[in-house]
């Protein structure tokens, strides 16, 4: 097999490529080792002075290279500086890349194939030593059917929010037993087209949501799972309803507050809720509702908690933590929680 010898002007790029692939703080390279890689991988036989000159040029070009210096007496009895232990300082540490990859793995809105593509790109930001640490992710099972338009949807939403324009889309309402999506339809079995005012995108509980209001009902914030948005279009001729006209946004959008009040992102009216909770779940309460919750002493084993939250979300949360809490107010929600709990108990009491 014949190999084409690369031109000398490629030398500096080949040296940079070697640093990217084989160097980090724990794997430093001497000029000799770089030369051996150049000869083996690029068929370039280069002396150490030329290698050092190109390394220094990379520093001049803005690349962050670290190296060590020492002095020695050469054959002519003159003192000269020797450089060694070269490595490229990464934009991301391995720990930071690991965190980003884990975030993708734990995500519930990015389909498997797209997740693997992103992980491969993140791996490429490190070197060969990093890749060997994440081989186990290749066996991760597919979590979701692929939505090839997901990133396009995100791009359109980002553009719409930036330009303050409305968007239109269809929405996956359900999946059949064949695991294929079912778009939401109206009473006439016609696919529903949503026209909304997009204000923010947010990630919570491993999922990605659009926070918006409907064109014809601009007073109430609504949340849509972005993964389920399909056939999206930017409506260049329709400007969004100004935030000042949306009651929840008239004083500016407080994302942490919104997320705390919509713990399951159901949307709907925000109400004040009071419940009794065992002391040992206070940490869970703070995790879910944030530090704006109000807490009062009740007795040695329990506290009284007051939060502002979506009523539907609170119903789900109360059922999730039913063994550890008791809903107190409002009466309507206490009644709903009790009815749901009895319904569950009846199902398990039939055997």
Short mmCIF file of C-alpha atoms in Angstrom, two decimals:
data_model
loop_
_atom_site.label_atom_id
_atom_site.label_comp_id
_atom_site.label_asym_id
_atom_site.label_seq_id
_atom_site.Cartn_x
_atom_site.Cartn_y
_atom_site.Cartn_z
CA UNK A 1 0.00 0.00 0.00
CA UNK A 2 1.35 3.43 -0.96
CA UNK A 3 1.08 6.34 1.45
CA UNK A 4 1.29 9.95 0.40
CA UNK A 5 3.87 11.85 2.40
CA UNK A 6 2.20 15.03 3.74
CA UNK A 7 3.76 18.38 2.79
CA UNK A 8 5.98 20.15 5.32
CA UNK A 9 3.40 22.90 5.82
CA UNK A 10 1.17 20.26 7.43
CA UNK A 11 3.76 19.61 10.13
CA UNK A 12 2.34 22.04 12.67
CA UNK A 13 -1.19 20.64 12.24
CA UNK A 14 0.07 17.08 12.63
CA UNK A 15 1.91 18.02 15.82
CA UNK A 16 -1.28 19.62 17.15
CA UNK A 17 -3.22 16.47 16.27
CA UNK A 18 -0.73 14.33 18.19
CA UNK A 19 -1.04 16.58 21.23
CA UNK A 20 -4.82 16.34 21.06
CA UNK A 21 -4.83 12.55 20.81
CA UNK A 22 -1.99 11.54 23.10
CA UNK A 23 -1.28 14.24 25.66
CA UNK A 24 -2.75 15.54 28.89
CA UNK A 25 -1.42 16.47 32.34
CA UNK A 26 -0.81 12.80 33.12
CA UNK A 27 0.53 11.87 29.68
CA UNK A 28 3.24 14.32 28.68
CA UNK A 29 5.29 14.02 25.52
CA UNK A 30 8.92 14.76 24.78
CA UNK A 31 10.07 16.11 21.41
CA UNK A 32 11.50 12.65 20.74
CA UNK A 33 8.13 10.97 21.38
CA UNK A 34 6.34 13.51 19.18
CA UNK A 35 8.89 12.81 16.46
CA UNK A 36 8.26 9.08 16.72
CA UNK A 37 4.51 9.64 16.37
CA UNK A 38 5.06 11.91 13.36
CA UNK A 39 7.14 9.26 11.62
CA UNK A 40 4.78 6.41 12.45
CA UNK A 41 1.43 8.09 11.74
CA UNK A 42 2.26 10.82 9.22
CA UNK A 43 5.45 9.51 7.55
CA UNK A 44 7.24 12.72 8.52
CA UNK A 45 10.80 12.42 9.79
CA UNK A 46 11.55 15.69 11.61
CA UNK A 47 14.41 16.76 13.88
CA UNK A 48 13.73 17.88 17.43
CA UNK A 49 14.59 21.53 16.74
CA UNK A 50 11.87 21.73 14.09
CA UNK A 51 9.41 20.09 16.47
CA UNK A 52 10.25 22.56 19.24
CA UNK A 53 9.96 25.50 16.83
CA UNK A 54 6.46 24.38 15.77
CA UNK A 55 5.40 23.80 19.37
CA UNK A 56 6.39 27.37 20.23
CA UNK A 57 4.53 28.58 17.14
CA UNK A 58 1.39 26.87 18.42
CA UNK A 59 1.74 28.84 21.66
CA UNK A 60 2.10 32.04 19.63
CA UNK A 61 -1.09 31.11 17.75
CA UNK A 62 -3.00 30.98 21.04
CA UNK A 63 -2.94 27.28 21.94
CA UNK A 64 -2.39 26.65 25.64
CA UNK A 65 0.56 24.26 25.89
CA UNK A 66 2.38 23.35 29.08
CA UNK A 67 5.95 22.11 29.24
CA UNK A 68 8.92 21.87 31.56
CA UNK A 69 12.33 23.50 31.11
CA UNK A 70 15.78 22.44 32.23
CA UNK A 71 19.31 23.53 31.40
CA UNK A 72 22.34 21.53 30.42
CA UNK A 73 25.86 22.10 29.13
CA UNK A 74 26.27 21.09 25.51
CA UNK A 75 29.36 19.67 23.81
CA UNK A 76 30.73 23.16 23.23
CA UNK A 77 30.57 23.90 26.93
CA UNK A 78 27.65 26.26 26.46
CA UNK A 79 24.51 26.32 28.55
CA UNK A 80 21.31 25.52 26.64
CA UNK A 81 17.62 25.21 27.59
CA UNK A 82 15.88 21.89 27.10
CA UNK A 83 12.10 21.69 26.87
CA UNK A 84 10.10 18.53 27.50
CA UNK A 85 6.89 17.14 29.03
CA UNK A 86 4.67 18.83 26.47
CA UNK A 87 0.89 18.59 26.72
CA UNK A 88 -2.16 20.43 25.47
CA UNK A 89 -4.37 22.06 28.11
CA UNK A 90 -7.97 21.05 27.36
CA UNK A 91 -10.97 23.35 27.23
CA UNK A 92 -12.82 20.70 29.23
CA UNK A 93 -11.35 18.52 31.94
CA UNK A 94 -12.17 14.81 31.91
CA UNK A 95 -14.40 15.38 34.95
CA UNK A 96 -16.35 18.09 33.09
CA UNK A 97 -16.76 15.84 30.03
CA UNK A 98 -17.87 12.99 32.27
CA UNK A 99 -20.51 15.28 33.80
CA UNK A 100 -21.77 16.32 30.35
CA UNK A 101 -21.92 12.70 29.18
CA UNK A 102 -23.74 11.62 32.32
CA UNK A 103 -26.25 14.42 31.74
CA UNK A 104 -26.95 12.99 28.29
CA UNK A 105 -27.26 9.46 29.64
CA UNK A 106 -29.74 10.53 32.30
CA UNK A 107 -31.72 12.64 29.86
CA UNK A 108 -35.22 11.43 29.06
CA UNK A 109 -35.74 13.64 26.02
CA UNK A 110 -32.84 12.69 23.72
CA UNK A 111 -33.32 9.45 21.74
CA UNK A 112 -30.62 6.78 21.91
CA UNK A 113 -29.01 7.27 18.47
CA UNK A 114 -28.82 11.05 18.83
CA UNK A 115 -27.50 10.65 22.37
CA UNK A 116 -24.71 8.38 21.11
CA UNK A 117 -23.77 10.88 18.39
CA UNK A 118 -23.46 13.68 20.95
CA UNK A 119 -21.44 11.49 23.31
CA UNK A 120 -19.06 10.61 20.48
CA UNK A 121 -18.52 14.32 19.79
CA UNK A 122 -17.85 14.97 23.49
CA UNK A 123 -15.36 12.11 23.57
CA UNK A 124 -13.56 13.78 20.66
CA UNK A 125 -12.84 16.79 22.87
CA UNK A 126 -10.50 14.66 24.97
CA UNK A 127 -7.86 12.07 24.07
CA UNK A 128 -7.49 8.31 23.60
CA UNK A 129 -7.14 7.75 27.35
CA UNK A 130 -10.52 9.29 28.10
CA UNK A 131 -12.40 7.16 25.58
CA UNK A 132 -11.36 3.96 27.32
CA UNK A 133 -13.21 5.11 30.46
CA UNK A 134 -16.66 5.35 28.87
CA UNK A 135 -16.91 2.15 26.84
CA UNK A 136 -19.70 0.89 29.11
CA UNK A 137 -22.13 3.45 27.72
CA UNK A 138 -22.24 1.55 24.42
CA UNK A 139 -24.50 -1.03 26.04
CA UNK A 140 -27.05 1.56 27.19
CA UNK A 141 -30.53 0.37 26.05
CA UNK A 142 -32.64 2.54 23.79
CA UNK A 143 -35.04 4.57 25.92
CA UNK A 144 -37.16 6.40 23.37
CA UNK A 145 -38.27 6.06 19.76
CA UNK A 146 -36.10 8.30 17.64
CA UNK A 147 -37.27 11.85 16.97
CA UNK A 148 -34.97 13.03 14.19
CA UNK A 149 -36.49 16.50 14.28
CA UNK A 150 -35.71 17.11 17.97
CA UNK A 151 -32.71 19.38 17.45
CA UNK A 152 -34.43 21.17 14.58
CA UNK A 153 -37.38 21.84 16.92
CA UNK A 154 -35.01 23.28 19.51
CA UNK A 155 -33.36 25.51 16.88
CA UNK A 156 -36.73 26.87 15.72
CA UNK A 157 -37.87 27.51 19.29
CA UNK A 158 -34.62 29.27 20.11
CA UNK A 159 -35.00 31.48 17.03
CA UNK A 160 -38.65 32.20 17.85
CA UNK A 161 -37.85 33.21 21.43
CA UNK A 162 -34.99 35.41 20.23
CA UNK A 163 -37.13 37.12 17.56
CA UNK A 164 -40.29 37.18 19.75
CA UNK A 165 -42.32 35.29 17.14
CA UNK A 166 -45.06 32.69 17.51
CA UNK A 167 -44.69 29.07 16.44
CA UNK A 168 -47.17 26.46 15.23
CA UNK A 169 -46.83 22.71 15.75
CA UNK A 170 -48.53 19.37 16.19
CA UNK A 171 -48.21 17.49 19.47
CA UNK A 172 -47.82 13.81 20.28
CA UNK A 173 -50.61 13.14 22.74
CA UNK A 174 -50.11 9.42 23.23
CA UNK A 175 -48.51 6.20 21.99
CA UNK A 176 -50.38 3.10 20.89
CA UNK A 177 -49.55 -0.50 21.82
CA UNK A 178 -47.58 -0.55 18.56
CA UNK A 179 -45.35 2.11 20.20
CA UNK A 180 -46.11 4.56 17.42
CA UNK A 181 -47.04 8.18 18.24
CA UNK A 182 -50.59 9.49 18.13
CA UNK A 183 -51.03 13.20 17.40
CA UNK A 184 -53.64 15.11 19.36
CA UNK A 185 -56.90 15.54 17.46
CA UNK A 186 -60.07 17.58 17.99
CA UNK A 187 -63.63 16.24 18.25
CA UNK A 188 -63.82 16.02 14.44
CA UNK A 189 -60.73 13.78 14.36
CA UNK A 190 -58.71 16.56 12.73
CA UNK A 191 -55.12 16.94 13.91
CA UNK A 192 -54.88 19.88 16.32
CA UNK A 193 -52.50 22.68 15.35
CA UNK A 194 -51.14 24.63 18.28
CA UNK A 195 -50.17 28.28 17.91
CA UNK A 196 -48.24 29.48 20.93
CA UNK A 197 -46.18 32.34 22.31
CA UNK A 198 -42.81 30.78 23.31
CA UNK A 199 -41.03 32.42 26.25
CA UNK A 200 -38.55 29.92 27.65
CA UNK A 201 -37.14 26.39 27.35
CA UNK A 202 -36.24 24.54 30.53
CA UNK A 203 -34.99 21.11 31.60
CA UNK A 204 -36.36 19.35 34.68
CA UNK A 205 -36.69 15.73 35.82
CA UNK A 206 -34.58 14.67 32.84
CA UNK A 207 -36.99 16.20 30.32
CA UNK A 208 -36.98 19.33 28.17
CA UNK A 209 -40.01 21.65 28.19
CA UNK A 210 -41.30 24.67 26.31
CA UNK A 211 -42.90 27.29 28.57
CA UNK A 212 -45.44 29.28 26.58
CA UNK A 213 -48.99 30.61 26.31
CA UNK A 214 -51.62 29.85 23.67
CA UNK A 215 -52.34 32.45 21.03
CA UNK A 216 -56.04 32.56 21.95
CA UNK A 217 -55.53 32.04 25.72
CA UNK A 218 -52.48 34.20 26.47
CA UNK A 219 -53.20 34.66 30.16
CA UNK A 220 -52.03 31.26 31.44
CA UNK A 221 -48.59 29.70 31.17
CA UNK A 222 -48.52 26.20 29.68
CA UNK A 223 -45.71 23.64 29.46
CA UNK A 224 -45.13 21.27 26.54
CA UNK A 225 -42.59 18.48 26.40
CA UNK A 226 -40.30 19.44 23.52
CA UNK A 227 -39.66 15.84 22.54
CA UNK A 228 -43.37 15.53 21.66
CA UNK A 229 -43.48 18.64 19.48
CA UNK A 230 -43.46 17.80 15.74
CA UNK A 231 -43.96 19.63 12.44
CA UNK A 232 -42.94 22.93 14.00
CA UNK A 233 -43.08 26.17 11.97
CA UNK A 234 -41.84 29.66 12.78
CA UNK A 235 -44.62 32.21 12.18
CA UNK A 236 -42.59 35.18 10.99
CA UNK A 237 -45.71 37.32 10.53
CA UNK A 238 -47.01 36.79 14.08
CA UNK A 239 -45.42 38.55 17.05
CA UNK A 240 -45.82 36.98 20.49
CA UNK A 241 -48.15 38.39 23.13
CA UNK A 242 -45.98 40.80 25.18
CA UNK A 243 -44.86 39.32 28.48
CA UNK A 244 -46.36 42.28 30.38
CA UNK A 245 -49.81 41.10 29.26
CA UNK A 246 -49.29 37.64 30.79
CA UNK A 247 -50.11 37.80 34.53
CA UNK A 248 -47.36 35.33 35.47
CA UNK A 249 -44.78 37.33 33.48
CA UNK A 250 -45.74 40.94 34.15
CA UNK A 251 -42.93 41.30 36.72
CA UNK A 252 -40.44 39.35 34.64
CA UNK A 253 -39.97 35.62 34.25
CA UNK A 254 -38.61 33.92 37.37
CA UNK A 255 -37.59 30.49 36.06
CA UNK A 256 -36.58 28.94 39.43
CA UNK A 257 -39.92 30.04 40.92
CA UNK A 258 -41.84 28.67 37.95
CA UNK A 259 -40.04 25.31 38.16
CA UNK A 260 -40.70 25.05 41.90
CA UNK A 261 -44.40 25.76 41.38
CA UNK A 262 -44.65 23.30 38.48
CA UNK A 263 -42.71 20.32 39.78
CA UNK A 264 -44.15 17.97 37.14
CA UNK A 265 -44.58 20.72 34.53
CA UNK A 266 -48.36 20.23 34.23
CA UNK A 267 -49.08 23.95 34.17
CA UNK A 268 -52.43 25.32 35.29
CA UNK A 269 -53.42 27.55 38.20
CA UNK A 270 -50.93 27.98 41.04
CA UNK A 271 -52.48 27.54 44.49
CA UNK A 272 -51.30 27.76 48.10
CA UNK A 273 -51.06 24.31 49.69
CA UNK A 274 -50.47 23.27 53.29
CA UNK A 275 -49.59 19.75 54.41
CA UNK A 276 -48.17 17.80 57.35
CA UNK A 277 -44.86 16.02 56.69
CA UNK A 278 -42.52 13.72 58.55
CA UNK A 279 -39.29 15.47 59.51
CA UNK A 280 -37.13 12.95 57.65
CA UNK A 281 -38.48 14.07 54.24
CA UNK A 282 -37.75 17.79 54.70
CA UNK A 283 -34.70 17.32 52.45
CA UNK A 284 -36.95 15.88 49.72
CA UNK A 285 -39.39 18.76 50.11
CA UNK A 286 -36.57 21.27 49.60
CA UNK A 287 -35.31 19.30 46.59
CA UNK A 288 -38.73 19.43 44.95
CA UNK A 289 -40.04 22.86 45.95
CA UNK A 290 -36.90 24.91 46.59
CA UNK A 291 -36.06 27.05 49.59
CA UNK A 292 -39.08 29.36 49.33
CA UNK A 293 -41.24 26.83 51.19
CA UNK A 294 -42.52 27.80 54.65
CA UNK A 295 -41.97 25.37 57.53
CA UNK A 296 -43.47 25.33 61.02
CA UNK A 297 -42.88 23.10 64.00
CA UNK A 298 -45.67 20.61 64.67
CA UNK A 299 -44.25 17.98 67.01
CA UNK A 300 -41.07 15.94 67.47
CA UNK A 301 -41.79 13.83 64.39
CA UNK A 302 -43.50 16.19 61.95
CA UNK A 303 -43.59 19.71 60.49
CA UNK A 304 -46.23 21.78 58.73
CA UNK A 305 -45.30 22.86 55.22
CA UNK A 306 -46.76 25.56 52.98
CA UNK A 307 -45.94 25.81 49.28
CA UNK A 308 -47.28 27.49 46.14
CA UNK A 309 -47.69 24.90 43.42
CA UNK A 310 -49.82 23.65 40.53
CA UNK A 311 -52.80 21.75 41.96
CA UNK A 312 -52.49 18.83 39.54
CA UNK A 313 -48.76 18.53 40.24
CA UNK A 314 -49.43 18.57 43.98
CA UNK A 315 -51.93 15.75 43.62
CA UNK A 316 -49.31 13.56 41.94
CA UNK A 317 -46.67 14.51 44.49
CA UNK A 318 -49.00 13.79 47.42
CA UNK A 319 -49.67 10.31 46.06
CA UNK A 320 -45.95 9.73 45.57
CA UNK A 321 -45.18 10.70 49.18
CA UNK A 322 -48.51 9.56 50.61
CA UNK A 323 -47.01 7.46 53.41
CA UNK A 324 -45.05 10.41 54.73
CA UNK A 325 -47.46 13.37 54.44
CA UNK A 326 -51.05 14.40 55.10
CA UNK A 327 -52.73 17.04 52.95
CA UNK A 328 -54.33 19.78 55.06
CA UNK A 329 -55.37 22.66 52.76
CA UNK A 330 -57.17 23.43 50.55
CA UNK A 331 -60.10 21.14 51.32
CA UNK A 332 -60.73 20.49 47.62
CA UNK A 333 -57.23 19.08 47.14
CA UNK A 334 -57.43 17.08 50.38
CA UNK A 335 -60.64 15.51 49.02
CA UNK A 336 -59.00 14.67 45.67
CA UNK A 337 -55.97 13.08 47.34
CA UNK A 338 -58.23 11.04 49.64
CA UNK A 339 -60.38 9.83 46.75
CA UNK A 340 -57.33 8.82 44.71
CA UNK A 341 -55.78 7.01 47.69
CA UNK A 342 -59.01 5.09 48.36
CA UNK A 343 -59.25 4.15 44.70
CA UNK A 344 -55.72 2.73 44.83
CA UNK A 345 -56.45 0.91 48.10
CA UNK A 346 -59.62 -0.63 46.61
CA UNK A 347 -57.65 -2.02 43.67
CA UNK A 348 -55.15 -3.74 45.91
CA UNK A 349 -57.80 -4.90 48.38
CA UNK A 350 -59.73 -7.04 45.88
CA UNK A 351 -57.44 -10.09 46.15
#
